[in-house]
mmCIF file of C-alpha atoms in Angstrom:
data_model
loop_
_atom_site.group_PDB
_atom_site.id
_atom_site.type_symbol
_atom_site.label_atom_id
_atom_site.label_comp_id
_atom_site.label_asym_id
_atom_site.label_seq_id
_atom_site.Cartn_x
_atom_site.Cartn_y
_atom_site.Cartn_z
ATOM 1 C CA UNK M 1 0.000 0.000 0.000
ATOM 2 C CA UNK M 2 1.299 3.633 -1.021
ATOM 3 C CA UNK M 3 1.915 6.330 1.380
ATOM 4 C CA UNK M 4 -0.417 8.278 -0.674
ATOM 5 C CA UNK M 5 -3.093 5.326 -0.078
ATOM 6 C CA UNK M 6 -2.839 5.303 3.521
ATOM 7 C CA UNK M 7 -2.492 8.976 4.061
ATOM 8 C CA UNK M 8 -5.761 9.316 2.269
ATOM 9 C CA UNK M 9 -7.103 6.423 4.573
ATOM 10 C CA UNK M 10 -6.070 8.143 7.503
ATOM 11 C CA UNK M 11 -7.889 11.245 6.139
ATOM 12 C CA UNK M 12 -11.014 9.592 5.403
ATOM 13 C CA UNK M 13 -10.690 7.991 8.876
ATOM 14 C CA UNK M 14 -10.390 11.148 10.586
ATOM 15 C CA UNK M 15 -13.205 12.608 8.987
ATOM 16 C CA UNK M 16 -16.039 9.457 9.994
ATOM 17 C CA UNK M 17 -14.672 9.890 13.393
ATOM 18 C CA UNK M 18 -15.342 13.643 13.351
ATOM 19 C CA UNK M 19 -18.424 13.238 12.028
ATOM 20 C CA UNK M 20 -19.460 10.492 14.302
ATOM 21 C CA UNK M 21 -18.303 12.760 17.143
ATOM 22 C CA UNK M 22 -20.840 15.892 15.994
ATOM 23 C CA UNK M 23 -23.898 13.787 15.433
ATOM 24 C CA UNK M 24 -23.879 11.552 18.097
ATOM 25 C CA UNK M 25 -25.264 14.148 21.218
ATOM 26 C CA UNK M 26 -28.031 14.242 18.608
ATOM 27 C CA UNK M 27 -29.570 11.272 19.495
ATOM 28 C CA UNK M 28 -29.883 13.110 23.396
ATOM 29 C CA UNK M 29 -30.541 16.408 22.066
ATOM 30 C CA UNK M 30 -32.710 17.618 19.168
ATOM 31 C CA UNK M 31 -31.640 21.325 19.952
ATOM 32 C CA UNK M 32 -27.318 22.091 19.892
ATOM 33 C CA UNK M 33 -27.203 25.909 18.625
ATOM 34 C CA UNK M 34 -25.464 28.241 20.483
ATOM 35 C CA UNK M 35 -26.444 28.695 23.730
ATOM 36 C CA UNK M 36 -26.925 32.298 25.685
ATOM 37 C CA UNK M 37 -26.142 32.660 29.037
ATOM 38 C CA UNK M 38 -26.750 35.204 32.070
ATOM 39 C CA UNK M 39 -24.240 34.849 35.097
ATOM 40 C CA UNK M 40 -25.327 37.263 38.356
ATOM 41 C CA UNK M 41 -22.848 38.217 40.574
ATOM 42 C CA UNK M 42 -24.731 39.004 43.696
ATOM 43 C CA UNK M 43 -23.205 41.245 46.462
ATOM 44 C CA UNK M 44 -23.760 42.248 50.247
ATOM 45 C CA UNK M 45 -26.239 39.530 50.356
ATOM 46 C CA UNK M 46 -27.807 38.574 54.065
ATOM 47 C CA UNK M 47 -26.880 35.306 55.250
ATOM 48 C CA UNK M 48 -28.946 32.255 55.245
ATOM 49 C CA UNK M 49 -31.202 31.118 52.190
ATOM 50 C CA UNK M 50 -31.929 33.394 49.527
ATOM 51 C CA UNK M 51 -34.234 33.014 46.636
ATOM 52 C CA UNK M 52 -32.835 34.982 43.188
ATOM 53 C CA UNK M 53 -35.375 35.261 40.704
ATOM 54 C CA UNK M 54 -35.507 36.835 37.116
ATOM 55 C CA UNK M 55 -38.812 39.269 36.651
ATOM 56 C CA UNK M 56 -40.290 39.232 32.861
ATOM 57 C CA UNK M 57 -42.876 41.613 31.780
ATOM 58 C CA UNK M 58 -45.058 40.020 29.460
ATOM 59 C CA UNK M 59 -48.020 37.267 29.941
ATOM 60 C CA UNK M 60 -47.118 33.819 29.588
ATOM 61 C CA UNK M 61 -49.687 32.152 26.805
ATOM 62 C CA UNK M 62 -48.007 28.866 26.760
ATOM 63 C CA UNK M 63 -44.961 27.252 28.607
ATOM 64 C CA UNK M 64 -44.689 26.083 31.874
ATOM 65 C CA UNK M 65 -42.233 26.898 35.241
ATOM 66 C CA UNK M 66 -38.641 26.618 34.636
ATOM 67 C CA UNK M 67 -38.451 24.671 38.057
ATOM 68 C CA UNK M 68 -39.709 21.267 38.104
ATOM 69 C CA UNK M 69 -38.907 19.492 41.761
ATOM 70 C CA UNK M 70 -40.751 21.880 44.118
ATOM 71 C CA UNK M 71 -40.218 19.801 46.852
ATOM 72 C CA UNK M 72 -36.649 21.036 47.656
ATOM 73 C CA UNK M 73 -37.580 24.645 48.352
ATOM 74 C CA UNK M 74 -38.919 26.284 51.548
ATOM 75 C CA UNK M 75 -42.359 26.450 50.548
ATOM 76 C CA UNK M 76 -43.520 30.142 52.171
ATOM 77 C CA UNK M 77 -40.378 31.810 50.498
ATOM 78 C CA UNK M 78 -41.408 30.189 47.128
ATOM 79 C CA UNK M 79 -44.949 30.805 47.664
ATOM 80 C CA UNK M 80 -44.041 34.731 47.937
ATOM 81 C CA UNK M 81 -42.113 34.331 44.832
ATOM 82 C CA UNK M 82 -45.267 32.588 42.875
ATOM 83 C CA UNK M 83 -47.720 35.591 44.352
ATOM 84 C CA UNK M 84 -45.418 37.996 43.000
ATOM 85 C CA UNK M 85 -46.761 40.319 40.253
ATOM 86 C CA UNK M 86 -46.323 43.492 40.172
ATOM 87 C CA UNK M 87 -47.260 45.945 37.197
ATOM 88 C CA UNK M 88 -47.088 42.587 34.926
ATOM 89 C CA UNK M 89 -43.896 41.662 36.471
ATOM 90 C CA UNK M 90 -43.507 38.366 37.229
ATOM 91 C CA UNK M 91 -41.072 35.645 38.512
ATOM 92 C CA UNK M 92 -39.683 34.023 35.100
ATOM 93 C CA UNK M 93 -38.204 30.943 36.929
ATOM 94 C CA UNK M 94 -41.123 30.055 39.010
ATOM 95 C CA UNK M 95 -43.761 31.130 37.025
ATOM 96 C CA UNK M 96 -42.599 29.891 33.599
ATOM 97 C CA UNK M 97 -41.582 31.463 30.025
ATOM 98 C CA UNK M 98 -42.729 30.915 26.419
ATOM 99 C CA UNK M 99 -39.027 29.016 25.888
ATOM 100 C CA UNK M 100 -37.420 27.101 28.682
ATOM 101 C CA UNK M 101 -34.339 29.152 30.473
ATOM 102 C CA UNK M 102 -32.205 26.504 33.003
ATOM 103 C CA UNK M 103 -30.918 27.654 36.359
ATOM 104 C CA UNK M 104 -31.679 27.723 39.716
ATOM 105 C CA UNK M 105 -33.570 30.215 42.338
ATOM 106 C CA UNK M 106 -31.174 28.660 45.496
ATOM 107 C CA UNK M 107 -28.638 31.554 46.459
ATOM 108 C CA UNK M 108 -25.328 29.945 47.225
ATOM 109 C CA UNK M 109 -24.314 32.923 49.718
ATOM 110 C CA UNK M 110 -20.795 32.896 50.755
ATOM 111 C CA UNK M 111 -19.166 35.984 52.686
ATOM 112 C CA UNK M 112 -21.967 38.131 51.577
ATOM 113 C CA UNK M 113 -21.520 36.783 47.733
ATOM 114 C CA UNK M 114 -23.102 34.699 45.383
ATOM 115 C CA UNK M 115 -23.721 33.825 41.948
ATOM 116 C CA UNK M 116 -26.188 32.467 39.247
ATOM 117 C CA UNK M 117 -26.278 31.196 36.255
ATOM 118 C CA UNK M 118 -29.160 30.951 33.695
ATOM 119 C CA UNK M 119 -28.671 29.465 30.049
ATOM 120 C CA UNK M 120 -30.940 28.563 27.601
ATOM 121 C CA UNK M 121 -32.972 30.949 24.936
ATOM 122 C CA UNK M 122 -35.816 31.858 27.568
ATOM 123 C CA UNK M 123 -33.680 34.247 29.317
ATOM 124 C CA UNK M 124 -35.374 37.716 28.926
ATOM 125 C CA UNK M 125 -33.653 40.834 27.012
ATOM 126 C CA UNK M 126 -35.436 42.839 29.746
ATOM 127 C CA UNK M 127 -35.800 42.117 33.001
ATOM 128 C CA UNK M 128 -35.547 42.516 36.734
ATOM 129 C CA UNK M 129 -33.610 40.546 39.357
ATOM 130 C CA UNK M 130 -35.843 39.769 42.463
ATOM 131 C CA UNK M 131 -34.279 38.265 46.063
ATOM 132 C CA UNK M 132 -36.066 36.619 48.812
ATOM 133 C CA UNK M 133 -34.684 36.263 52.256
ATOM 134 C CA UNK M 134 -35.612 33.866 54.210
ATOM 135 C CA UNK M 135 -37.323 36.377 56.928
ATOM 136 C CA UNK M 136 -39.198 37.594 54.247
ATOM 137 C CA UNK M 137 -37.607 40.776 53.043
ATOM 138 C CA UNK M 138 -38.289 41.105 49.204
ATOM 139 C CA UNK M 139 -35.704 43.088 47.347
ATOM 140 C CA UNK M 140 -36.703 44.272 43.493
ATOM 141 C CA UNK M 141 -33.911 45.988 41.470
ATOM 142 C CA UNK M 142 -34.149 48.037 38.308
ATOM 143 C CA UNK M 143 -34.947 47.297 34.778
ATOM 144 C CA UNK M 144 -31.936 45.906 33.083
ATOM 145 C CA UNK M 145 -31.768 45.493 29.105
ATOM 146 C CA UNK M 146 -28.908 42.888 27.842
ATOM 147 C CA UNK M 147 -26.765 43.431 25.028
ATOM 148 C CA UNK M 148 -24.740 40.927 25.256
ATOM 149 C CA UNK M 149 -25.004 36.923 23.946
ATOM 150 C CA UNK M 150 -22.965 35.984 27.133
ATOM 151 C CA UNK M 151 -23.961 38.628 29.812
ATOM 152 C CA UNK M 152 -22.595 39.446 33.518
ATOM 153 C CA UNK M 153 -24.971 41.124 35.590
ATOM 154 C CA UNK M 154 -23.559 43.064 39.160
ATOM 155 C CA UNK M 155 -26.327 43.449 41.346
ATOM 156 C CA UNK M 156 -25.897 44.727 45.257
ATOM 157 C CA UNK M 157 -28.621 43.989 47.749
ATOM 158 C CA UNK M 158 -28.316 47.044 49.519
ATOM 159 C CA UNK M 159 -29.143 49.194 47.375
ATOM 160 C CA UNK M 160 -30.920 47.230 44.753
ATOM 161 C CA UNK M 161 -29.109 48.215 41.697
ATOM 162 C CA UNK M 162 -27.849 45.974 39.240
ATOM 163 C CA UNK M 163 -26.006 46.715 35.903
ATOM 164 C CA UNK M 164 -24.826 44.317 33.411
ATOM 165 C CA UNK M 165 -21.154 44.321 32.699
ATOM 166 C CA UNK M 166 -19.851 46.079 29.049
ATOM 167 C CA UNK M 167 -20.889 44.098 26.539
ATOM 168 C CA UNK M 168 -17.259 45.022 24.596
ATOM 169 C CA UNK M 169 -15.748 43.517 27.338
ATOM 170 C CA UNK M 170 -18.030 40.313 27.333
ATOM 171 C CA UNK M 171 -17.569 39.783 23.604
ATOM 172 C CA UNK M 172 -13.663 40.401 23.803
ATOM 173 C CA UNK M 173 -13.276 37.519 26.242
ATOM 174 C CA UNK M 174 -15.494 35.723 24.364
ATOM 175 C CA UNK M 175 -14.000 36.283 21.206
ATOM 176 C CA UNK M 176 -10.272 35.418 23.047
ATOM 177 C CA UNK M 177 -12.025 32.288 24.615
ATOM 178 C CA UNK M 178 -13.504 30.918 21.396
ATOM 179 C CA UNK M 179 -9.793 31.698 19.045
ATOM 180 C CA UNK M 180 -7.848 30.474 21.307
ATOM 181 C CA UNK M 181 -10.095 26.889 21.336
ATOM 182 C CA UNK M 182 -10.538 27.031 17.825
ATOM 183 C CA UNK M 183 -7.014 27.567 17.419
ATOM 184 C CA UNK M 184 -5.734 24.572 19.295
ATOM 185 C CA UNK M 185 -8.128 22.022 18.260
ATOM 186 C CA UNK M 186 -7.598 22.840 14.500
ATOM 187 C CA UNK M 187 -4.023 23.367 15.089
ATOM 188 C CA UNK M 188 -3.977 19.560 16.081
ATOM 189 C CA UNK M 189 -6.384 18.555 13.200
ATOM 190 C CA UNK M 190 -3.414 20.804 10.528
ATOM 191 C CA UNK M 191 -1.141 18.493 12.100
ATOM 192 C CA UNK M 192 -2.970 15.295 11.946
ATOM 193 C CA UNK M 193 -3.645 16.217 7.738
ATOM 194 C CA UNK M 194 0.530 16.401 8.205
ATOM 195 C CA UNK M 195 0.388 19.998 7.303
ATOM 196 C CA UNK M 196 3.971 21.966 8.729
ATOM 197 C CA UNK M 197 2.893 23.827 11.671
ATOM 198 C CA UNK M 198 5.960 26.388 10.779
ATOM 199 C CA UNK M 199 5.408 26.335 7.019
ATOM 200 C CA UNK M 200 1.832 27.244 7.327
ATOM 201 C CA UNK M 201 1.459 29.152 10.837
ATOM 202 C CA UNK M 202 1.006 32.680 9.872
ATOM 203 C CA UNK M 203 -1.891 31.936 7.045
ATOM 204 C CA UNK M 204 -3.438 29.637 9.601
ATOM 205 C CA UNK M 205 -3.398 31.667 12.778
ATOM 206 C CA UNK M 206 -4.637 34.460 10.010
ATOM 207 C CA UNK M 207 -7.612 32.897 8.526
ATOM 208 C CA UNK M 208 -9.169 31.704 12.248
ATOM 209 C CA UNK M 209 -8.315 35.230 13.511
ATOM 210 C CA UNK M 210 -10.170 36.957 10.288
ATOM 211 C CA UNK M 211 -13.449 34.528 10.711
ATOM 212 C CA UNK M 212 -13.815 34.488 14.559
ATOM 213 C CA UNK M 213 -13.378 38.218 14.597
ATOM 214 C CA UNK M 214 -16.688 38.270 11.768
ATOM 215 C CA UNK M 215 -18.512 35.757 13.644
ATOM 216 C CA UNK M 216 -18.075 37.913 16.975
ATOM 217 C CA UNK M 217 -19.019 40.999 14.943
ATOM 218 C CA UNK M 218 -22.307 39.416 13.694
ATOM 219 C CA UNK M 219 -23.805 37.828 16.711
ATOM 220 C CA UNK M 220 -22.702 41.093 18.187
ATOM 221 C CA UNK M 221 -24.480 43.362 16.194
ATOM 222 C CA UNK M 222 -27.632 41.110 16.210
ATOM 223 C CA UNK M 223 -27.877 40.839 19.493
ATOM 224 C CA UNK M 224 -27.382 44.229 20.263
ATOM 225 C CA UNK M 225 -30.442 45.612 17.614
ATOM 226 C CA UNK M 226 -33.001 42.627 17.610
ATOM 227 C CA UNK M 227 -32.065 40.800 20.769
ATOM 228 C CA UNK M 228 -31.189 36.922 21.837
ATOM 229 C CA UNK M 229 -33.323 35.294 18.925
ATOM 230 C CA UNK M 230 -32.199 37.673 16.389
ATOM 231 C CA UNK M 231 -29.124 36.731 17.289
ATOM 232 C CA UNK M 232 -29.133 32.901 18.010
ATOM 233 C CA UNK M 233 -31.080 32.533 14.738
ATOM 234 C CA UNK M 234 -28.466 34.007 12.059
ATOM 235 C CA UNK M 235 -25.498 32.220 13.986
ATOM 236 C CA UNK M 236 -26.252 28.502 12.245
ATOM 237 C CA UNK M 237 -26.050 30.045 8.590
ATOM 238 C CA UNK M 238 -23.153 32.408 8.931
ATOM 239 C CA UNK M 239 -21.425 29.500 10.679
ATOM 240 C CA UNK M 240 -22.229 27.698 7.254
ATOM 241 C CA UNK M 241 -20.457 30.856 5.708
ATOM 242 C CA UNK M 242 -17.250 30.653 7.777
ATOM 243 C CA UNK M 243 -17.362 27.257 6.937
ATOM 244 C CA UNK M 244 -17.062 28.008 3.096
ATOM 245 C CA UNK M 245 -14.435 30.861 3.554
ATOM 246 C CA UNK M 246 -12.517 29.058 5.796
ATOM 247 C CA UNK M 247 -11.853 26.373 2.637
ATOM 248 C CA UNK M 248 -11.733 28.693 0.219
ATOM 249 C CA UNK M 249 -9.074 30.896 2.250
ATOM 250 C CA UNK M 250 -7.185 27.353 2.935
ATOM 251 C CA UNK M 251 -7.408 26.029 -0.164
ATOM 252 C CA UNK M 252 -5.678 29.330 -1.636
ATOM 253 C CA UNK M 253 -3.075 30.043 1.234
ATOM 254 C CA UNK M 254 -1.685 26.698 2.831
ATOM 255 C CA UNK M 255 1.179 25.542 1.490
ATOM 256 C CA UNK M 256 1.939 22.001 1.161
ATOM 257 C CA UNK M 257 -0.065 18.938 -0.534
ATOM 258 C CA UNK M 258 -2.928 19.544 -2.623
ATOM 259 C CA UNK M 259 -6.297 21.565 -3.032
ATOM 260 C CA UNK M 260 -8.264 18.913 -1.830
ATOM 261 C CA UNK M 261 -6.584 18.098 0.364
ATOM 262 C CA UNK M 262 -6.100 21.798 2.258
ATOM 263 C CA UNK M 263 -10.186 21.760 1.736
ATOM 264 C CA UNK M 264 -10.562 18.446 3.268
ATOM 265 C CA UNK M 265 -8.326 19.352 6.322
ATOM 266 C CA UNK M 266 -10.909 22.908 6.501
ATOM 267 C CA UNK M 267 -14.176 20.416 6.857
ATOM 268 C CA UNK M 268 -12.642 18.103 9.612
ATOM 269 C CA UNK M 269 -11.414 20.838 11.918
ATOM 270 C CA UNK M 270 -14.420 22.772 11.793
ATOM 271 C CA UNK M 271 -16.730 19.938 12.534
ATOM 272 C CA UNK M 272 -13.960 18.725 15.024
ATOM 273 C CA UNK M 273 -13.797 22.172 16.631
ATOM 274 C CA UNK M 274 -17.817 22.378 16.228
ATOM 275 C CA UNK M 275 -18.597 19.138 17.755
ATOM 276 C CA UNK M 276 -16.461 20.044 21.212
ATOM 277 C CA UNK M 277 -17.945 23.105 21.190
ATOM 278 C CA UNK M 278 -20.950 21.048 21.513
ATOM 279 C CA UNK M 279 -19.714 18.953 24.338
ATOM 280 C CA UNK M 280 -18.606 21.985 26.311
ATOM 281 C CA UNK M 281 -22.071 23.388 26.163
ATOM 282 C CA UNK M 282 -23.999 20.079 26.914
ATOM 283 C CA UNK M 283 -21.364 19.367 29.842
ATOM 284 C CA UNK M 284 -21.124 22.712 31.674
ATOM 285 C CA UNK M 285 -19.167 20.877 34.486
ATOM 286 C CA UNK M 286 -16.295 20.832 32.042
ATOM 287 C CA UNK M 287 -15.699 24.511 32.319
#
């Protein structure tokens, strides 16, 4: 057998395996976009339990609550959380949203401090952040309006304010998470295809740089004028259009081997770099 023969073996190996890799969490999940996420940091918090809550302003037509085992709260804290409506605001947690949002309403509270997370595409563009103490004290704080995919909320106790963190600054450590990852994985796929890592390095750290900065601009810019769904709906066809100028930009600029072979190597690391994407986000634990 030819080294040619077995280096295209390898090749076509490589790319079942990735393949395998992407479409297997689909048999556990019909849904794998890109997910958006809202982390609270919580400050000067009273000790004990704490319920955190996110207040929506609209009237839920269909869905159902976001928590399903009741059972493990206290049940006159949650029961002030379900009464709660006030002007149309509303618990989005407890109460429910038109599309699911995961989290938790259990404050965590450590030295005064605590976080939350929420993920999912039911968290609100608008909202307020409500707080239940466990003497009853309810604590409502102001209107805040995301902008970003991946926001950071601040919110103090005392004084009920709460202000989400510059969106520049979420999207630049997103953008430095993401091309750093992408960068890696692929880097390991460029060597796999037995692509020279110095021959080729500038073109290749080039290209990813180039299409992560226009992916970062777009979901950006969508989520800044139309929202989270604007947003999480135009990400799965420009991905398809990264994917495209990624090969052609390959195909024209690696050196080493042939056409098909640079395109080849541009399918298999996206998908490769796609599908752990996909694991992080189904296994938050990882991270």
């Amino acid at each position: 057998m030819s080294r040619n023969t077995i280096s295209r073996y390898l090749h076509v190996q490589l790319l079942i395996i990735a393949l395998f890799v992407i479409f297997l969490p689909l048999t556990a999940s019909a849904d794998l976009g890109p997910k958006p996420s809202l982390h609270i940091i919580a400050e000067n918090m009273p000790d004990g339990v704490c319920y955190l809550d996110l207040l929506v302003n609209y009237t839920l037509k269909h869905g159902r609550p976001n928590i399903s085992d009741e059972t493990k709260y206290e049940p006159k804290m949650l029961e002030v959380l379900k009464k709660y409506n006030v002007d149309g605001w509303r618990p989005a947690m407890v109460t429910g949203t038109e599309i699911p949002m995961f989290g938790d309403i259990i404050c965590d509270v450590k030295d005064g401090k605590c976080t939350m997370d929420f993920t999912y595409i039911g968290i609100p563009d608008e909202f307020k952040i409500i707080v239940v103490t466990a003497d009853g004290r309810t604590v409502v704080s102001n209107v805040v309006k995301r902008k970003a995919f991946d926001s950071t909320v601040n919110f103090d106790f005392m004084t009920g304010k709460a202000a989400e963190r510059s969106a520049i600054s979420s999207y630049f450590l997103q953008f430095i998470f993401t091309c750093s990852g992408t960068l890696i994985i692929e880097g390991i796929v460029l060597l796999l295809f037995r692509f020279s890592l110095k021959r080729n390095c500038k073109p290749f750290v080039a290209i990813n740089v180039f299409t992560q900065i226009l992916l970062t601009l777009v979901i950006f810019t969508m989520m800044y004028r139309e929202g989270i769904m604007a947003a999480f709906l135009v990400y799965w066809p420009f991905e398809l259009i990264i994917l495209i100028i990624e090969a052609c930009l390959f195909a024209k600029f690696l050196q080493q081997h042939s056409k098909v072979r640079r395109v080849l190597f541009a399918l298999t690391a996206n998908i490769v770099s796609f599908a752990v994407g996909i694991a992080l986000m189904m296994n938050p634990a990882l991270w």
